[in-house]
C-alpha positions as CSV (number, residue, x, y, z in Angstrom):
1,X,0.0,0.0,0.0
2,X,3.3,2.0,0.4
3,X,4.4,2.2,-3.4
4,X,3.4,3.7,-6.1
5,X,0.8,6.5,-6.4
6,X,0.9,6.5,-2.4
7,X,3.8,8.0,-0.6
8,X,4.7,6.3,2.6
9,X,4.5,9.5,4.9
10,X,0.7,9.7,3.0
11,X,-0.5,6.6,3.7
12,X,-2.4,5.7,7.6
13,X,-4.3,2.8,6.9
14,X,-6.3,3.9,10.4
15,X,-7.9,7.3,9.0
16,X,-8.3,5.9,4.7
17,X,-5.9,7.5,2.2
18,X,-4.8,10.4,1.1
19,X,-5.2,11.1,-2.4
20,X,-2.2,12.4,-4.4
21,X,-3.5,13.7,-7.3
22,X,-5.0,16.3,-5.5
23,X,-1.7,18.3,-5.1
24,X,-1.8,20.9,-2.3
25,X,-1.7,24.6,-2.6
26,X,2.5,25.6,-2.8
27,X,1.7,28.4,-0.1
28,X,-2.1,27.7,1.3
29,X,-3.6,31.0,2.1
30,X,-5.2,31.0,5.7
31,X,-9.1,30.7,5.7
32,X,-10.5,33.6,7.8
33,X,-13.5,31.6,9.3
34,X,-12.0,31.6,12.6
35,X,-11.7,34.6,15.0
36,X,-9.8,34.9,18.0
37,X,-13.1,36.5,19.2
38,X,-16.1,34.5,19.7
39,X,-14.1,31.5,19.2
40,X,-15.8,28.4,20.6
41,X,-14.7,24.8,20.6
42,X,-17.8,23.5,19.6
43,X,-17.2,24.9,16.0
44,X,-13.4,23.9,15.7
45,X,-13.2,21.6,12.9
46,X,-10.2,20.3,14.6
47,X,-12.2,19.4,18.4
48,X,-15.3,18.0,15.9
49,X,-12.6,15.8,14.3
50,X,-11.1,14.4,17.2
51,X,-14.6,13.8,19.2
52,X,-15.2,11.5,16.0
53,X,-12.1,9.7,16.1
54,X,-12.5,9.2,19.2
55,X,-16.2,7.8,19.2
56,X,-14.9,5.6,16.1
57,X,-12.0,4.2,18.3
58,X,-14.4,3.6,21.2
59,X,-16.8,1.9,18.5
60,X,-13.8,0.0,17.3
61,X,-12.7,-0.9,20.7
62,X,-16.2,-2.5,21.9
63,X,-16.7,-4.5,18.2
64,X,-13.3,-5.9,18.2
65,X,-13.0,-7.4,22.2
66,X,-14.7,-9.8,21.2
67,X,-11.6,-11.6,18.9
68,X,-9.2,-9.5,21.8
69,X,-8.0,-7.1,20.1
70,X,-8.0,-3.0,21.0
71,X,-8.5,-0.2,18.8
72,X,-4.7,0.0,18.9
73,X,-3.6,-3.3,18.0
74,X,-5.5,-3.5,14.5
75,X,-3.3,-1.2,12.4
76,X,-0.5,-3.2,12.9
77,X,-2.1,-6.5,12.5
78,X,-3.7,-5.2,9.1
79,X,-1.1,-3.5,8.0
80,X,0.9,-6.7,7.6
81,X,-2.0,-9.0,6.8
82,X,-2.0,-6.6,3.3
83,X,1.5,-6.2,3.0
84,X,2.6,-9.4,4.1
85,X,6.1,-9.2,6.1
86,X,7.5,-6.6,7.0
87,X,10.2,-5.0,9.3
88,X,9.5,-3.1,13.2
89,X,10.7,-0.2,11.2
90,X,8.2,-0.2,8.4
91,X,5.5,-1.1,10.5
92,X,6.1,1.8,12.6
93,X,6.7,4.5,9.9
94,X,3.3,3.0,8.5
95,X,1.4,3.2,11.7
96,X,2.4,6.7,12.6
97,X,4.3,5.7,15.9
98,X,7.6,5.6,17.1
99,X,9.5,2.2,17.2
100,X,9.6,2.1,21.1
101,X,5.9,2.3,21.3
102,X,5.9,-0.3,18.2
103,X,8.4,-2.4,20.1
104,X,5.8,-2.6,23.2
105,X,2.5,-3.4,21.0
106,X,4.7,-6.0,19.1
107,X,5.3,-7.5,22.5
108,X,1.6,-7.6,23.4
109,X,0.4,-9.1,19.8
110,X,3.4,-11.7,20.1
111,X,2.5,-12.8,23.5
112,X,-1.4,-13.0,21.9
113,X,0.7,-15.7,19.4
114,X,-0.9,-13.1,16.5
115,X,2.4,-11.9,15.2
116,X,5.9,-13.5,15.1
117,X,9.1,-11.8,14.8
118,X,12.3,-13.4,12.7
119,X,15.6,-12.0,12.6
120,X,16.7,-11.2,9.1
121,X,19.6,-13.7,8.1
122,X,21.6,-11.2,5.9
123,X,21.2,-8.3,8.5
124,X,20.7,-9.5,11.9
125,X,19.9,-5.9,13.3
126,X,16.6,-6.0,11.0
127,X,13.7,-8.1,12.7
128,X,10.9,-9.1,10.3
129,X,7.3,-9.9,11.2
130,X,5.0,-11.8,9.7
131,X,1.0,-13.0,11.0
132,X,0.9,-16.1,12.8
133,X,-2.5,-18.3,11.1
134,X,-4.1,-17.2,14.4
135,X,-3.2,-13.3,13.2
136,X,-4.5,-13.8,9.7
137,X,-7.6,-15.1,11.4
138,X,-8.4,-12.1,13.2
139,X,-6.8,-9.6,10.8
140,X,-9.7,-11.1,8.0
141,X,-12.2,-9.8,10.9
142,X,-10.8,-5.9,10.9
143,X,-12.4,-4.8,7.8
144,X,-15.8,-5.8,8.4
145,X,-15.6,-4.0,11.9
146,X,-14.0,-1.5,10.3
147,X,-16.9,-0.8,7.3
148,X,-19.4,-1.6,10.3
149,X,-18.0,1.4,12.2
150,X,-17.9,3.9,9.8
151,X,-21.3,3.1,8.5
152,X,-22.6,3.9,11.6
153,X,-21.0,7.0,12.0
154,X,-21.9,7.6,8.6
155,X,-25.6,7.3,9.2
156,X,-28.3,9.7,7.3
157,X,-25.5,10.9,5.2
158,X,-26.0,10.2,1.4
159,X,-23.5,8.7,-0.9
160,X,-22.7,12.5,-2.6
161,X,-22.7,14.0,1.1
162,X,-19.5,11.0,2.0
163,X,-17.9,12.0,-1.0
164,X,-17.8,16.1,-0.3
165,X,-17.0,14.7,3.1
166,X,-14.1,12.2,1.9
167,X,-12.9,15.3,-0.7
168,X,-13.1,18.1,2.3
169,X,-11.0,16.1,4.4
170,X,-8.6,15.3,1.8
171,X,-8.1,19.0,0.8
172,X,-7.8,19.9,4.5
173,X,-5.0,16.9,4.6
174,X,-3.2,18.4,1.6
175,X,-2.9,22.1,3.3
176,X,-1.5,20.0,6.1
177,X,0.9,18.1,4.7
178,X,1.9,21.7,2.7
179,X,2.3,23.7,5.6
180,X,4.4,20.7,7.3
181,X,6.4,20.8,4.3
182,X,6.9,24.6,4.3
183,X,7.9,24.7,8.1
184,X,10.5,21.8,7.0
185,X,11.9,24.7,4.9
């Protein structure tokens, strides 16, 4: 899911895709809907965003206990069950999260017997992973809770109203990605 038409840093299999053809502004000019006066929360596209990922997770969460898995240990599990093996490292950059913290889940999946880890035989500093059967058994569950999830959160909304919705996002993720770019200089 890495290659091609979808760079790495682009790609977080938890939140869709991010759609490069629809290139970002080379210096977005700042909206003016927001004022420093008046300015409540309750409008911030930002808080509205993150009180729906975090309903989503919770819905996540509760749909997916019941093969034991958390909201936090499906990207990973996934992410390789689509991409077959890969390394700590990939999986990481893929999942938005430092190594450390990938290092600890790893350890939690791998004591689960979901995910085994194998030392690479021409580099022994690179550890690959792959799904055990047991992990490709609950990996093939994700999607459906996944869709289920969404769908739900999706409710009353009509199929033109989730594609403005999926387009909005993805032109707010492109200004995003531009103005990380222009900070990087």
């Amino acid at each position: 899911m890495d290659g091609g038409l979808f760079p790495a840093r682009a790609t977080n299999i938890c939140l869709g895709m991010y759609n490069p053809r629809m290139p970002a502004p080379a210096h977005p000019r700042p909206a003016a809907f927001y004022r420093a006066r008046g300015y409540g929360a309750e409008d911030s596209v930002g808080y509205l965003m993150r009180r729906i990922v975090a309903n989503i997770a919770h819905g996540v969460d509760q749909r997916l206990q019941s093969i034991g898995l958390t909201n936090a240990q499906w990207a990973p599990l996934l992410r390789l069950h689509l991409g077959g093996t890969a390394t700590v490292v990939e999986l990481a950059r893929g999942c938005q999260v430092d190594a450390g913290a990938m290092t600890r889940m790893l350890d939690r999946l791998e004591a689960k017997k979901l995910v085994r880890r194998m030392r690479a035989t021409d580099d022994r500093r690179v550890v690959n992973l792959e799904l055990t059967a047991e992990g490709v058994k609950a990996a093939r569950q994700i999607p459906g809770v996944l869709c289920e999830v969404h769908n739900a959160h999706l409710s009353g909304f009509t199929r033109d109203e989730w594609e403005v919705l999926k387009t909005s996002l993805r032109r707010m993720l492109a200004n995003a990605e531009a103005l990380k770019d222009a900070e990087r200089g």
